[in-house]
Short mmCIF file of C-alpha atoms in Angstrom, two decimals:
data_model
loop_
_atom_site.label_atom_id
_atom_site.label_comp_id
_atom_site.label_asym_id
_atom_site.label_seq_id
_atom_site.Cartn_x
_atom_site.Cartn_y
_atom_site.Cartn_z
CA UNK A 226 42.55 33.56 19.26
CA UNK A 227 41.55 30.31 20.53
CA UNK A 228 38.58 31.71 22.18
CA UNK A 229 37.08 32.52 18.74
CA UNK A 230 38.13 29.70 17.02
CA UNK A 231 35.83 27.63 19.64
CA UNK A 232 32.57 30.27 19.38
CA UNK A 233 32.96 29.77 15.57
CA UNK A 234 33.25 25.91 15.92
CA UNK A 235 30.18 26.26 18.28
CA UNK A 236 27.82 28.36 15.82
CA UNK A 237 29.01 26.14 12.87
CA UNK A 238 27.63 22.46 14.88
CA UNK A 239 24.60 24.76 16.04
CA UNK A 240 23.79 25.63 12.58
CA UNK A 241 24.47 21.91 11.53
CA UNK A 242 21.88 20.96 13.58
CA UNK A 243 19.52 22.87 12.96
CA UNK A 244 19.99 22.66 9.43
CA UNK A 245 19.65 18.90 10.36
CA UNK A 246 16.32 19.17 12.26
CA UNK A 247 14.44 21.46 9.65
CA UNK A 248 15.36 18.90 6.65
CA UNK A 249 13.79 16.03 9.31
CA UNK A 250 10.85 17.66 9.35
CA UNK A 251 10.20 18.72 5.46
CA UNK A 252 10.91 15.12 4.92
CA UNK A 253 7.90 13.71 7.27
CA UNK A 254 5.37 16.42 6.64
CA UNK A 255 6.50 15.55 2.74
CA UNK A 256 5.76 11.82 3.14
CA UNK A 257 2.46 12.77 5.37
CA UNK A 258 1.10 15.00 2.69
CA UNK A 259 2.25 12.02 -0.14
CA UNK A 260 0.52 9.68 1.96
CA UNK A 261 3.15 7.55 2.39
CA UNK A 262 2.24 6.10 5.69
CA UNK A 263 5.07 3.59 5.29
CA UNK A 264 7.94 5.96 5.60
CA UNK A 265 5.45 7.75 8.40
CA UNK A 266 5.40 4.41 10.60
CA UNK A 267 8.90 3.50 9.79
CA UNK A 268 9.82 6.64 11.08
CA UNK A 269 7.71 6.40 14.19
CA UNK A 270 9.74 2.84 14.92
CA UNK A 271 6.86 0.94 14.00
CA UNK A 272 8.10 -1.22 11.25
CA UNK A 273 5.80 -3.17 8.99
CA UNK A 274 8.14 -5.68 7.69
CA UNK A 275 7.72 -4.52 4.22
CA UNK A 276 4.00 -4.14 3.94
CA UNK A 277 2.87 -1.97 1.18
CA UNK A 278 1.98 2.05 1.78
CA UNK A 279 -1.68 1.22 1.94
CA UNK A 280 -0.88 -1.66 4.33
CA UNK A 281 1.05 -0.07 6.61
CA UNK A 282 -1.83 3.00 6.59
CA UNK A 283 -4.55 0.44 7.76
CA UNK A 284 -2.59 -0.76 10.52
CA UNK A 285 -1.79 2.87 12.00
CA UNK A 286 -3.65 3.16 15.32
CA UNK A 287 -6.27 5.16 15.78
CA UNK A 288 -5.86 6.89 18.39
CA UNK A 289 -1.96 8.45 18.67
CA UNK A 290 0.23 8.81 21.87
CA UNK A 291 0.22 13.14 22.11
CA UNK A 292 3.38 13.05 20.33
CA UNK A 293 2.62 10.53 17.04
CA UNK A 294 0.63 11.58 14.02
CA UNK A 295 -2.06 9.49 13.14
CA UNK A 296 -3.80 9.05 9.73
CA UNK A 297 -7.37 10.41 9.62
CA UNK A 298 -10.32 8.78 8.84
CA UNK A 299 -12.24 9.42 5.63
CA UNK A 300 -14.81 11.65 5.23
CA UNK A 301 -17.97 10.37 6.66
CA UNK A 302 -21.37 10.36 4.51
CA UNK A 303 -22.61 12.92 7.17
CA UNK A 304 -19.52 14.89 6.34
CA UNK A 305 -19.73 14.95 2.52
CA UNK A 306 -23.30 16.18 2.42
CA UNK A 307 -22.26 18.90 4.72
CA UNK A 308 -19.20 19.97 2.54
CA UNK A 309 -21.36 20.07 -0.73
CA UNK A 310 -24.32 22.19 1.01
CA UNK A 311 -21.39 24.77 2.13
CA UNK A 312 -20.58 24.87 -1.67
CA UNK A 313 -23.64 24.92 -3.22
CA UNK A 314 -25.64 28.12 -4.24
CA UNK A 315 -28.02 29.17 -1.93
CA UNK A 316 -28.94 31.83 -0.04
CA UNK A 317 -27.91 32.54 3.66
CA UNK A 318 -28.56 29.37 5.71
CA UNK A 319 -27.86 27.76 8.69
CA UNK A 320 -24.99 25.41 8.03
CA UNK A 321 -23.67 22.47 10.29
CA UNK A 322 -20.19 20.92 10.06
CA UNK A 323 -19.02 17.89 11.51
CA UNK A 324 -15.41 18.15 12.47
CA UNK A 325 -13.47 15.33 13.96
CA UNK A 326 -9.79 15.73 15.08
CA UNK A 327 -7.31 14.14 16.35
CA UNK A 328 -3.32 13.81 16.69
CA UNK A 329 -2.44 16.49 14.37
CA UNK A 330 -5.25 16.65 12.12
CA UNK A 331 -8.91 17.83 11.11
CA UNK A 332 -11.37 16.04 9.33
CA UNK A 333 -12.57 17.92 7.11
CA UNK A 334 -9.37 20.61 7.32
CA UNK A 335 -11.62 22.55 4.24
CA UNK A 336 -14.68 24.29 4.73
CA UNK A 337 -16.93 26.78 1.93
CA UNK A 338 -19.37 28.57 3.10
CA UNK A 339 -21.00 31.89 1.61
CA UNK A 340 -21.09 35.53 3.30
CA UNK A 341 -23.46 35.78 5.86
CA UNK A 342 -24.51 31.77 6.45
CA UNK A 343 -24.41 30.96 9.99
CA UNK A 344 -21.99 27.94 11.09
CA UNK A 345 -22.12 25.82 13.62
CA UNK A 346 -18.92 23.70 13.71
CA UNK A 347 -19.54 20.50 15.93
CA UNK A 348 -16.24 19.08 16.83
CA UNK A 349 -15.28 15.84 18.22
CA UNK A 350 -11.80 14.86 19.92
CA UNK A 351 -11.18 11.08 18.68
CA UNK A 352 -8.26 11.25 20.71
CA UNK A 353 -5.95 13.06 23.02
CA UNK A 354 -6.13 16.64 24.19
CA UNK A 355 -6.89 19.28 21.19
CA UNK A 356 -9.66 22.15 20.61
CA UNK A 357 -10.34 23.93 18.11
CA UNK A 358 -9.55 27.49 17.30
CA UNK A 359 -11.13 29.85 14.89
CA UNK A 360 -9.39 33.68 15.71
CA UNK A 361 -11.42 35.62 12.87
CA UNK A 362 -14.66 34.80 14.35
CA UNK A 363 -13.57 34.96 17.54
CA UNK A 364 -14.32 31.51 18.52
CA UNK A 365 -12.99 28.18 20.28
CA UNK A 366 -13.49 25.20 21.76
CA UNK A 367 -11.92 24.56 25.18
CA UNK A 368 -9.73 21.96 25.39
CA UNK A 369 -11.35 18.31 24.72
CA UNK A 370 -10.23 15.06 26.08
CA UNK A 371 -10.94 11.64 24.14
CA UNK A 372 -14.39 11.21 23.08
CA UNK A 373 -15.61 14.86 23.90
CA UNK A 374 -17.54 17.12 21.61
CA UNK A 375 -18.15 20.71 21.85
CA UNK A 376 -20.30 23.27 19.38
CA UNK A 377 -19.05 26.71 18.46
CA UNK A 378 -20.97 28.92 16.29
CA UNK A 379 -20.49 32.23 14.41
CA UNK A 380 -21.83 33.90 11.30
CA UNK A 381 -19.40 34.01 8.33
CA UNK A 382 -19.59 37.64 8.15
CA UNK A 383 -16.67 38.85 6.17
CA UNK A 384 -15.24 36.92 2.84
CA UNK A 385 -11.88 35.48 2.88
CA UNK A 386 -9.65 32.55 3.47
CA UNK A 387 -9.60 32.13 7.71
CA UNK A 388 -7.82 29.50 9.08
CA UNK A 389 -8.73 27.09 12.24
CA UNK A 390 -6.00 25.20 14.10
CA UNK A 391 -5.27 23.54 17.29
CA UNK A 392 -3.56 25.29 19.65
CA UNK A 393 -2.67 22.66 22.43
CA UNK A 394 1.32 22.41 23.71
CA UNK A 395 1.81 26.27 23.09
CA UNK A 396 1.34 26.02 19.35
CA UNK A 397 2.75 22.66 19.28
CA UNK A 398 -0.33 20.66 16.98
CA UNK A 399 -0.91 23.80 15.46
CA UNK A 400 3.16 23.58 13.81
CA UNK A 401 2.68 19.63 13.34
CA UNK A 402 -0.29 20.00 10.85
CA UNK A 403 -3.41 19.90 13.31
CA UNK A 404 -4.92 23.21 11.13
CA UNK A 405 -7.68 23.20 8.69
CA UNK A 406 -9.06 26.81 6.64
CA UNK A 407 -12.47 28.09 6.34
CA UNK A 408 -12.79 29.50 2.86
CA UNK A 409 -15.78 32.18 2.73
CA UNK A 410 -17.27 33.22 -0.53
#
């Protein structure tokens, strides 16, 4: 009898802690989606002394560790014109899209492009080791240290929502947020 009383005692802590672990991690993906970069580097033991949200955001690094999110950068100029020529009506064309990633994220994470326009994605590692992944086109990037850039092109051939992630540590960036989704029209 006391044998099961101890395997139920055992399951009961295990699913503690993993009840434990999951709510963890809603709460920081919740705070990175809201922006709230002060929780983020609070959590991350990098305490501001009470520096407002947008503070605290400016003094992120830039560059993480492999294991700390950082904050992206805004959209470049480059970037923006590239986003509204995917969105704009045109016949098929060549389109080029500057993609910058880096410790669990892609900048820009949303692409629109129409049927049959032929992408080049041009990414660039700003730090770490990611690639980029895109599994409905068949296409990726090997893996890219700091500062490296690599071009992968396909033609957007079938319509639909396609998402492209990161696939470094065995799915590892890929579960922390490092995925963006080509939307084709």
């Amino acid at each position: 009898m006391d044998s099961k009383k101890n395997n139920i005692l055992i399951v009961v802590v295990a699913v503690l802690a993993i009840v434990f672990v999951g709510f963890s991690i809603m709460r920081l993906n919740n705070d990175r989606r809201s922006g709230d970069a002060s929780s983020i580097a609070n959590r991350w033991g990098e305490d501001k002394g009470g520096q407002s949200g947008e503070q605290a955001k400016s003094d992120m690094p830039a560059k993480g560790n492999g294991m700390q999110a950082v904050v992206p950068a805004e959209l470049t100029a480059d970037q923006l014109v590239q986003l509204k020529a995917g969105v704009a009506d045109h016949k098929a064309a060549e389109l080029t899209f500057n993609i910058t990633g880096g410790s669990f994220y892609y900048t820009p994470n949303e692409i629109k492009v129409k049927q049959g326009d032929k992408v080049k994605f041009v990414f660039t590692n700003s730090g770490g080791m990611h690639n980029l992944i895109l599994e409905a086109y068949n296409v990726k990037t090997k893996d890219l240290k700091t500062g490296e850039s690599e071009t992968i092109e396909f033609t957007a051939s079938k319509k639909g929502t396609f998402e492209f992630y990161c696939s470094i540590g065995n799915g590892y960036h890929r579960q922390k947020g490092q995925i963006g989704v080509l939307l084709v029209e």
